[in-house]
């Protein structure tokens, strides 16, 4: 197929492609496997790879994970949103992220079928000093409070480099917000952009978050709480937080609440 002939071209020393956009095609595991081989070629210059909205499963992700562990592979931005990736794929990806050769700093796993097990393995990877991920997209997966707790623990690790975290549309409740709040208060936590829109957060969660925004250790500058279940009580507590000299928030989104 097209992906296979493209893979051949990428291995030519004459090929200068550094950004490859293959979103919303019909690329399946066979195509990704041949692409993965190309990425391990010293001649291949691709550093940014978009594969969103294809038909990639854990099989394809496993071959990609192998490529990422090759010192010849230059990929530092990997977009895999909207595929058919489940926990097994994420577990192999998590292993790759812990390889010193892996250069990935931006990882998009939005709109897949990842559950807490996948999040547990990712959380472990984020705590590895070798892991370079600074931006993580986990929007619209199947993460519950248990996954959120393990992610929050990872964010408190001094080795974790995540500064931007997307958790949009994950059925996050106040329980999860409480564990995230704990992480945000940790001086080791580097998160400055947090997206929690389209979840199930109520005033109780927002009140907890408001306390944290006033902590000197909290680095959050962008907070998205769109389309939750926040009423005036939550907004009042946020308003108080914003008046604190310690609060660093410059962008706050509360659209579509109550």
CSV table of C-alpha atoms in Angstrom, one decimal:
chain,number,residue,atom,x,y,z
A,1,UNK,CA,0.0,0.0,0.0
A,2,UNK,CA,0.8,3.7,0.1
A,3,UNK,CA,2.4,3.6,3.5
A,4,UNK,CA,4.8,0.8,2.4
A,5,UNK,CA,6.1,2.7,-0.6
A,6,UNK,CA,6.3,5.9,1.5
A,7,UNK,CA,8.4,3.9,4.0
A,8,UNK,CA,10.9,3.1,1.3
A,9,UNK,CA,11.2,6.7,0.3
A,10,UNK,CA,11.9,7.8,3.9
A,11,UNK,CA,14.9,5.5,4.0
A,12,UNK,CA,16.5,7.3,1.1
A,13,UNK,CA,19.3,9.6,2.1
A,14,UNK,CA,18.0,12.1,-0.4
A,15,UNK,CA,14.6,12.3,1.4
A,16,UNK,CA,14.4,15.4,3.6
A,17,UNK,CA,10.9,14.9,5.2
A,18,UNK,CA,10.9,15.8,8.9
A,19,UNK,CA,7.2,16.2,9.5
A,20,UNK,CA,4.9,13.4,8.3
A,21,UNK,CA,1.1,13.9,8.4
A,22,UNK,CA,-0.8,10.7,7.8
A,23,UNK,CA,-4.0,11.5,9.8
A,24,UNK,CA,-7.4,10.1,8.8
A,25,UNK,CA,-6.2,7.5,6.3
A,26,UNK,CA,-6.8,3.8,6.3
A,27,UNK,CA,-3.4,2.9,7.7
A,28,UNK,CA,-3.5,-0.4,9.5
A,29,UNK,CA,-0.8,-2.4,11.4
A,30,UNK,CA,1.0,-3.6,8.2
A,31,UNK,CA,1.5,0.0,7.1
A,32,UNK,CA,2.7,1.1,10.5
A,33,UNK,CA,5.1,-1.9,10.7
A,34,UNK,CA,6.8,-0.9,7.5
A,35,UNK,CA,6.9,2.8,8.7
A,36,UNK,CA,8.5,1.6,11.9
A,37,UNK,CA,11.3,-0.1,10.0
A,38,UNK,CA,11.9,3.2,8.1
A,39,UNK,CA,12.0,5.2,11.3
A,40,UNK,CA,15.0,3.0,12.4
A,41,UNK,CA,17.0,3.8,9.3
A,42,UNK,CA,19.8,6.3,10.0
A,43,UNK,CA,18.8,8.1,6.7
A,44,UNK,CA,15.2,8.8,8.0
A,45,UNK,CA,14.8,12.3,9.2
A,46,UNK,CA,11.2,12.2,10.5
A,47,UNK,CA,10.8,13.8,13.9
A,48,UNK,CA,7.1,14.6,13.9
A,49,UNK,CA,4.7,11.8,13.1
A,50,UNK,CA,0.9,12.2,12.8
A,51,UNK,CA,-1.1,8.9,12.6
A,52,UNK,CA,-4.4,10.0,14.1
A,53,UNK,CA,-7.7,8.5,13.0
A,54,UNK,CA,-6.3,5.4,11.3
A,55,UNK,CA,-6.9,1.7,12.1
A,56,UNK,CA,-3.9,1.0,14.2
A,57,UNK,CA,-4.1,-1.6,16.9
A,58,UNK,CA,-1.7,-2.9,19.6
A,59,UNK,CA,0.2,-4.8,16.9
A,60,UNK,CA,1.1,-1.6,15.1
A,61,UNK,CA,1.9,0.2,18.3
A,62,UNK,CA,4.3,-2.6,19.4
A,63,UNK,CA,6.3,-2.2,16.2
A,64,UNK,CA,6.3,1.6,16.6
A,65,UNK,CA,7.5,1.0,20.2
A,66,UNK,CA,10.5,-1.0,18.9
A,67,UNK,CA,11.4,1.8,16.5
A,68,UNK,CA,11.3,4.4,19.3
A,69,UNK,CA,13.9,2.5,21.2
A,70,UNK,CA,16.3,2.7,18.3
A,71,UNK,CA,19.0,5.4,18.7
A,72,UNK,CA,18.6,6.1,14.9
A,73,UNK,CA,14.9,7.0,15.4
A,74,UNK,CA,14.4,10.8,15.5
A,75,UNK,CA,10.7,10.9,16.4
A,76,UNK,CA,10.0,13.4,19.2
A,77,UNK,CA,6.3,14.1,18.6
A,78,UNK,CA,3.9,11.2,18.2
A,79,UNK,CA,0.2,11.6,17.5
A,80,UNK,CA,-1.8,8.3,17.8
A,81,UNK,CA,-5.2,9.7,18.7
A,82,UNK,CA,-8.4,8.1,17.4
A,83,UNK,CA,-7.0,4.6,16.7
A,84,UNK,CA,-7.9,1.2,18.2
A,85,UNK,CA,-5.2,1.1,20.8
A,86,UNK,CA,-5.9,-0.7,24.1
A,87,UNK,CA,-3.8,-1.4,27.2
A,88,UNK,CA,-1.5,-3.9,25.6
A,89,UNK,CA,-0.3,-1.3,23.1
A,90,UNK,CA,0.2,1.3,25.8
A,91,UNK,CA,2.2,-1.2,27.9
A,92,UNK,CA,4.7,-1.7,25.1
A,93,UNK,CA,4.8,2.1,24.4
A,94,UNK,CA,5.5,2.7,28.1
A,95,UNK,CA,8.5,0.4,27.9
A,96,UNK,CA,9.8,2.4,25.0
A,97,UNK,CA,9.4,5.7,26.8
A,98,UNK,CA,11.7,4.4,29.5
A,99,UNK,CA,14.5,3.7,27.0
A,100,UNK,CA,17.3,6.3,27.0
A,101,UNK,CA,17.2,6.2,23.2
A,102,UNK,CA,13.6,7.3,23.0
A,103,UNK,CA,13.2,11.0,22.1
A,104,UNK,CA,9.4,11.4,22.4
A,105,UNK,CA,8.4,14.6,24.2
A,106,UNK,CA,4.8,14.9,22.9
A,107,UNK,CA,2.5,11.9,23.1
A,108,UNK,CA,-1.1,11.9,21.9
A,109,UNK,CA,-3.2,8.8,22.9
A,110,UNK,CA,-6.6,10.6,22.9
A,111,UNK,CA,-9.7,8.8,21.6
A,112,UNK,CA,-8.5,5.2,22.1
A,113,UNK,CA,-9.7,2.5,24.4
A,114,UNK,CA,-7.2,2.8,27.2
A,115,UNK,CA,-8.3,1.8,30.7
A,116,UNK,CA,-6.7,2.1,34.1
A,117,UNK,CA,-4.2,-0.7,33.3
A,118,UNK,CA,-2.8,1.3,30.4
A,119,UNK,CA,-2.6,4.4,32.6
A,120,UNK,CA,-0.8,2.4,35.3
A,121,UNK,CA,2.0,1.5,32.9
A,122,UNK,CA,2.2,5.0,31.5
A,123,UNK,CA,2.4,6.4,35.1
A,124,UNK,CA,5.3,4.1,35.7
A,125,UNK,CA,7.1,5.3,32.6
A,126,UNK,CA,6.6,8.9,33.5
A,127,UNK,CA,8.5,8.3,36.7
A,128,UNK,CA,11.6,7.0,34.8
A,129,UNK,CA,14.4,9.5,34.6
A,130,UNK,CA,14.9,8.4,30.9
A,131,UNK,CA,11.3,9.4,30.0
A,132,UNK,CA,11.2,12.7,28.1
A,133,UNK,CA,7.5,13.2,27.8
A,134,UNK,CA,6.4,16.8,28.6
A,135,UNK,CA,3.0,16.9,26.9
A,136,UNK,CA,0.5,14.0,27.3
A,137,UNK,CA,-2.9,13.7,25.7
A,138,UNK,CA,-5.2,11.1,27.3
A,139,UNK,CA,-8.5,12.7,26.4
A,140,UNK,CA,-11.6,10.5,25.8
A,141,UNK,CA,-10.3,7.2,27.0
A,142,UNK,CA,-11.8,4.9,29.7
A,143,UNK,CA,-9.8,6.0,32.7
A,144,UNK,CA,-11.5,5.9,36.1
A,145,UNK,CA,-10.5,7.3,39.5
A,146,UNK,CA,-7.9,4.5,40.0
A,147,UNK,CA,-6.0,5.5,36.9
A,148,UNK,CA,-6.2,9.1,38.0
A,149,UNK,CA,-4.7,8.3,41.3
A,150,UNK,CA,-1.7,6.5,39.7
A,151,UNK,CA,-1.2,9.4,37.3
A,152,UNK,CA,-1.2,11.9,40.2
A,153,UNK,CA,1.4,9.9,42.0
A,154,UNK,CA,3.6,10.0,38.9
A,155,UNK,CA,3.2,13.8,38.6
A,156,UNK,CA,4.7,14.1,42.1
A,157,UNK,CA,7.9,12.2,41.0
A,158,UNK,CA,10.9,14.5,40.6
A,159,UNK,CA,11.8,12.6,37.4
A,160,UNK,CA,8.4,13.3,35.8
A,161,UNK,CA,8.7,16.1,33.1
A,162,UNK,CA,5.0,16.5,32.2
A,163,UNK,CA,4.0,20.2,32.0
A,164,UNK,CA,0.8,19.8,29.8
A,165,UNK,CA,-1.8,17.3,30.6
A,166,UNK,CA,-5.1,16.7,28.6
A,167,UNK,CA,-7.7,14.6,30.5
A,168,UNK,CA,-10.7,15.8,28.6
A,169,UNK,CA,-13.8,13.6,28.6
A,170,UNK,CA,-12.6,10.8,31.0
A,171,UNK,CA,-15.5,10.6,33.5
A,172,UNK,CA,-13.2,12.3,36.1
A,173,UNK,CA,-15.0,12.9,39.4
A,174,UNK,CA,-14.2,14.8,42.5
A,175,UNK,CA,-12.2,11.8,43.8
A,176,UNK,CA,-9.8,12.1,40.9
A,177,UNK,CA,-9.6,15.9,41.3
A,178,UNK,CA,-8.6,15.4,45.0
A,179,UNK,CA,-5.6,13.2,44.0
A,180,UNK,CA,-4.7,15.6,41.2
A,181,UNK,CA,-4.9,18.5,43.6
A,182,UNK,CA,-2.4,16.7,45.9
A,183,UNK,CA,0.0,16.4,43.0
A,184,UNK,CA,-0.3,20.0,42.0
A,185,UNK,CA,0.7,21.1,45.5
A,186,UNK,CA,3.9,19.1,45.2
A,187,UNK,CA,7.0,21.2,44.5
A,188,UNK,CA,8.2,18.3,42.2
A,189,UNK,CA,5.1,18.6,40.0
A,190,UNK,CA,5.7,20.6,36.8
A,191,UNK,CA,2.2,20.7,35.4
A,192,UNK,CA,1.3,24.2,34.2
A,193,UNK,CA,-1.5,23.5,31.7
A,194,UNK,CA,-4.3,21.2,32.9
A,195,UNK,CA,-7.4,20.3,30.7
A,196,UNK,CA,-10.2,18.7,32.7
A,197,UNK,CA,-13.1,19.7,30.4
A,198,UNK,CA,-16.1,17.4,29.7
A,199,UNK,CA,-15.9,15.5,33.0
A,200,UNK,CA,-18.1,15.0,36.1
A,201,UNK,CA,-16.5,17.6,38.4
A,202,UNK,CA,-18.7,19.3,40.9
A,203,UNK,CA,-18.3,22.2,43.3
A,204,UNK,CA,-16.6,19.9,45.9
A,205,UNK,CA,-13.8,19.2,43.4
A,206,UNK,CA,-13.5,22.8,42.4
A,207,UNK,CA,-13.3,24.0,46.0
A,208,UNK,CA,-10.4,21.6,46.6
A,209,UNK,CA,-8.7,22.7,43.4
A,210,UNK,CA,-9.2,26.4,44.4
A,211,UNK,CA,-7.2,25.7,47.6
A,212,UNK,CA,-4.4,24.2,45.6
A,213,UNK,CA,-4.2,27.2,43.2
A,214,UNK,CA,-3.3,29.3,46.2
A,215,UNK,CA,-0.3,27.1,47.1
A,216,UNK,CA,3.1,28.6,46.2
A,217,UNK,CA,4.2,25.3,44.8
A,218,UNK,CA,1.3,25.1,42.3
A,219,UNK,CA,2.5,26.1,38.8
A,220,UNK,CA,-0.8,26.0,36.9
A,221,UNK,CA,-1.3,28.9,34.5
A,222,UNK,CA,-4.0,27.4,32.2
A,223,UNK,CA,-7.0,25.5,33.7
A,224,UNK,CA,-9.8,24.2,31.6
A,225,UNK,CA,-13.0,23.2,33.4
A,226,UNK,CA,-15.5,23.5,30.5
A,227,UNK,CA,-18.6,21.4,30.6
A,228,UNK,CA,-18.6,20.0,34.1
A,229,UNK,CA,-21.2,20.3,36.9
A,230,UNK,CA,-19.9,23.5,38.5
A,231,UNK,CA,-22.4,26.0,40.0
A,232,UNK,CA,-22.0,29.4,41.7
A,233,UNK,CA,-20.4,27.9,44.8
A,234,UNK,CA,-17.5,26.5,42.8
A,235,UNK,CA,-17.1,29.8,40.9
A,236,UNK,CA,-17.0,31.8,44.2
A,237,UNK,CA,-14.1,29.6,45.5
A,238,UNK,CA,-12.2,30.0,42.2
A,239,UNK,CA,-12.7,33.7,42.3
A,240,UNK,CA,-11.2,33.8,45.8
A,241,UNK,CA,-8.2,31.7,44.6
A,242,UNK,CA,-7.6,34.1,41.7
A,243,UNK,CA,-7.2,36.9,44.2
A,244,UNK,CA,-4.4,35.2,45.9
A,245,UNK,CA,-0.9,36.5,45.1
A,246,UNK,CA,0.4,32.9,44.9
A,247,UNK,CA,-2.1,31.9,42.2
A,248,UNK,CA,-0.5,31.8,38.7
A,249,UNK,CA,-3.6,31.2,36.6
A,250,UNK,CA,-3.7,33.4,33.5
A,251,UNK,CA,-6.2,31.4,31.4
A,252,UNK,CA,-9.4,29.9,33.0
A,253,UNK,CA,-12.2,28.3,31.0
A,254,UNK,CA,-15.6,27.6,32.6
A,255,UNK,CA,-17.9,27.4,29.6
A,256,UNK,CA,-20.9,25.1,29.7
A,257,UNK,CA,-21.3,24.8,33.4
A,258,UNK,CA,-24.3,25.6,35.7
